[in-house]
C-alpha positions as YAML, in Angstrom:
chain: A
units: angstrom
residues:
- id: 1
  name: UNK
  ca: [16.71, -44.70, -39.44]
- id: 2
  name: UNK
  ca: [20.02, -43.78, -38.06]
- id: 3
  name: UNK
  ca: [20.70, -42.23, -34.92]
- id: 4
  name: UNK
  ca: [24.09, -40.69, -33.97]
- id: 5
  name: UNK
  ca: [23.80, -40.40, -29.98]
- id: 6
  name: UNK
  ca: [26.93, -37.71, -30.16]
- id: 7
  name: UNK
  ca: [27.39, -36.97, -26.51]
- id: 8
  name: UNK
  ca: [26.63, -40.69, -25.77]
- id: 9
  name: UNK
  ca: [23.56, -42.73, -24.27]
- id: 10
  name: UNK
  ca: [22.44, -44.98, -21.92]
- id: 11
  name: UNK
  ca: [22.77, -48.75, -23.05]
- id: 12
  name: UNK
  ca: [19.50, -49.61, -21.89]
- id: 13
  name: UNK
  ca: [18.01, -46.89, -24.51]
- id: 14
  name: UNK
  ca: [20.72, -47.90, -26.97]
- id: 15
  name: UNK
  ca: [19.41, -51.12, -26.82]
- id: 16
  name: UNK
  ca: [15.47, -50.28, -26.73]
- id: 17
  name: UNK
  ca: [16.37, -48.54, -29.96]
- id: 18
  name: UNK
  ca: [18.05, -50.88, -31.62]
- id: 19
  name: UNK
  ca: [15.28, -53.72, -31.09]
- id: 20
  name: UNK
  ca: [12.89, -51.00, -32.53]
- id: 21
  name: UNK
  ca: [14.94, -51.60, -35.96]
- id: 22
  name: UNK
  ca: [17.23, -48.23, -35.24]
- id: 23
  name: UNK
  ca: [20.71, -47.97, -36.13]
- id: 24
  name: UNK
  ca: [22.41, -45.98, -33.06]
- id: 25
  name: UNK
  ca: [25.84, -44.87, -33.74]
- id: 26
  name: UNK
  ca: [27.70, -44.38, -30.02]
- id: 27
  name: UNK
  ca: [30.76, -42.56, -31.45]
- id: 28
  name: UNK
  ca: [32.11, -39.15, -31.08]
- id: 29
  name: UNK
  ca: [32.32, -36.44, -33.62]
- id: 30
  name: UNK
  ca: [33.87, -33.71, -32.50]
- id: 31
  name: UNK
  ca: [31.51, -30.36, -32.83]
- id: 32
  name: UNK
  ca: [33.93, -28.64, -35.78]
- id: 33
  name: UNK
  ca: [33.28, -31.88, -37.73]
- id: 34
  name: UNK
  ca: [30.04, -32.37, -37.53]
- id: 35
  name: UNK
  ca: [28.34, -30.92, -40.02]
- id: 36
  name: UNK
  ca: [30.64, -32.90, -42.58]
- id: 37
  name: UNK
  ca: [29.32, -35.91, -40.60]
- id: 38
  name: UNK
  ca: [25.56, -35.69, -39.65]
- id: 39
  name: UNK
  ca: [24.23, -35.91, -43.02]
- id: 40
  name: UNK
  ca: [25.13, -39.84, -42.73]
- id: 41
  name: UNK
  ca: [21.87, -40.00, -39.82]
- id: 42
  name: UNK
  ca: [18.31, -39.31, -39.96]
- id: 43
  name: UNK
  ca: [18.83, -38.16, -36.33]
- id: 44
  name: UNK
  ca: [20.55, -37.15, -33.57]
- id: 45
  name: UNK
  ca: [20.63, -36.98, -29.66]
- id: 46
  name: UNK
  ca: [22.63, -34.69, -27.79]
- id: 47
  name: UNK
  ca: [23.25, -33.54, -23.60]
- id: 48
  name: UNK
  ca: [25.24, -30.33, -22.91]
- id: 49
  name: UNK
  ca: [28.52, -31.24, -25.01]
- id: 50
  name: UNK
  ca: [27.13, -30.48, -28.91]
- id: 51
  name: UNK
  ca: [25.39, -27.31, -29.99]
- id: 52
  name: UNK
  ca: [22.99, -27.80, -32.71]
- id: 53
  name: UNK
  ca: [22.23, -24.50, -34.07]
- id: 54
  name: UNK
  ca: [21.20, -22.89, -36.71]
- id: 55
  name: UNK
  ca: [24.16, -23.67, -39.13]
- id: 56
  name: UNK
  ca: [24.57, -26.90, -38.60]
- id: 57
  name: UNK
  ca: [20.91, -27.49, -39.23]
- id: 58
  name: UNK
  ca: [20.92, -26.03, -42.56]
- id: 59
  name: UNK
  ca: [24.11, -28.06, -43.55]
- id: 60
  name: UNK
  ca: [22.24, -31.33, -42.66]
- id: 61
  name: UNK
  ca: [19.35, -31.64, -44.84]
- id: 62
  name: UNK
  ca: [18.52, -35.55, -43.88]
- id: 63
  name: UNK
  ca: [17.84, -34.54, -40.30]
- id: 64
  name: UNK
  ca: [14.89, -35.25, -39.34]
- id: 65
  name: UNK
  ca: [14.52, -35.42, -35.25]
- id: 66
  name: UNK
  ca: [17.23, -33.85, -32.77]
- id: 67
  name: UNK
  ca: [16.70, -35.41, -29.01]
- id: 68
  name: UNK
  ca: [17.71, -33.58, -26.39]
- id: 69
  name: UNK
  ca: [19.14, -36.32, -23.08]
- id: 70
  name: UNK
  ca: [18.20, -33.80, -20.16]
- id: 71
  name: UNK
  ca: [15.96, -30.88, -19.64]
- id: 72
  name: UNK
  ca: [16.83, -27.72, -20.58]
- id: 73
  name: UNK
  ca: [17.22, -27.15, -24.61]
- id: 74
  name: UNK
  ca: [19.65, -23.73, -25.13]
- id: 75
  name: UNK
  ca: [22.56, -25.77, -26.64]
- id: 76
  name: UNK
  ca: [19.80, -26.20, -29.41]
- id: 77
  name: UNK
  ca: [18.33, -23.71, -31.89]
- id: 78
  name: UNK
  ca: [14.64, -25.19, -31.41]
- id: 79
  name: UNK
  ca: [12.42, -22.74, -32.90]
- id: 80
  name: UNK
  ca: [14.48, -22.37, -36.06]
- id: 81
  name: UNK
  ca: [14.72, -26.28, -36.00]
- id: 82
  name: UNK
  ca: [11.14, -26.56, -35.62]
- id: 83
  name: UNK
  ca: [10.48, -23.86, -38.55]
- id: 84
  name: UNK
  ca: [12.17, -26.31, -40.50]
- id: 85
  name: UNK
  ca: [10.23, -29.25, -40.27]
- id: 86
  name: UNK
  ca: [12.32, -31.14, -37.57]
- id: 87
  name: UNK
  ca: [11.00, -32.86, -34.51]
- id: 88
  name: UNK
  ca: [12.53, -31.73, -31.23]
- id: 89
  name: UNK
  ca: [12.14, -33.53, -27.87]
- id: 90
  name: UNK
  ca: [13.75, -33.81, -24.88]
- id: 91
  name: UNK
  ca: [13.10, -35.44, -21.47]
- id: 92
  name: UNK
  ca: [12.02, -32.91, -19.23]
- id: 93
  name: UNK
  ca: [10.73, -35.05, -16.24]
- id: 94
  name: UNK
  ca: [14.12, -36.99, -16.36]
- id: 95
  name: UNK
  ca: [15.44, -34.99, -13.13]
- id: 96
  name: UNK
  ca: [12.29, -34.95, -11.19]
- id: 97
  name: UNK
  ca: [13.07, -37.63, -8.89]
- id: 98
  name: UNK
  ca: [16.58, -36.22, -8.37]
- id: 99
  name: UNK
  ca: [15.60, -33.21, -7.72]
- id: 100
  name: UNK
  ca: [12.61, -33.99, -4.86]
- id: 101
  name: UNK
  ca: [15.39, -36.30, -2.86]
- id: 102
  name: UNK
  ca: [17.95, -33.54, -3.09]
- id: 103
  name: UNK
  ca: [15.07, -31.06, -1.65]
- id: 104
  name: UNK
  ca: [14.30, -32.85, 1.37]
- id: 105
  name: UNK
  ca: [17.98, -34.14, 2.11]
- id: 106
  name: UNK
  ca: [18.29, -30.40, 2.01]
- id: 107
  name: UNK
  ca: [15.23, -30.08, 4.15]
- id: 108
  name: UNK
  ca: [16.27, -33.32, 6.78]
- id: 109
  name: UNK
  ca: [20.04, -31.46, 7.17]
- id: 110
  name: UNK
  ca: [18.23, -28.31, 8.31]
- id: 111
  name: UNK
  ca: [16.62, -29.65, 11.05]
...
């Protein structure tokens, strides 16, 4: 399977990937391009920079899994994604920590 990580990844995930037997592609295509592009990959991870809607979807019939690097998913057309057949995740826990240490230095420079 191959992955285009389009707003880039970490190397440690690059790497987990890549000794799973996936091909991860690290370079940018810029978002007018894309859809000329994506139908090279089986899949495709995104953060805030790429939109994945509902266009772009139906120009890429290969895709098979869009990954979302962060939380929140509204730079992505989910449901119509979904209603297609494609697998879409994300990593919603990924700010947890962050977000509990910013609370209480929040909470300590109160006091």
């Amino acid at each position: 399977m191959r992955i285009l990580a389009n707003d880039g990844i970490d190397p440690i995930g690059k790497g987990l990937l890549e000794a799973a037997g996936f091909t991860v592609d690290t370079n940018h295509i810029p978002q007018s391009e894309l859809a000329e592009k994506l139908n090279a990959y089986d899949a495709i991870t995104v953060r805030s920079a790429t939109k994945v809607r509902q266009e772009l979807i139906d120009l890429c019939p290969n895709l098979k899994v869009i990954g979302r690097g962060g939380v929140g998913m509204d730079n992505i057309d989910v449901d119509y994604a979904r209603s297609k057949g494609l697998a879409v995740v994300n990593t919603p826990a990924a700010s947890s920590l962050s977000v509990a240490e910013l609370v209480f230095a929040h909470l300590l420079n109160g006091v």
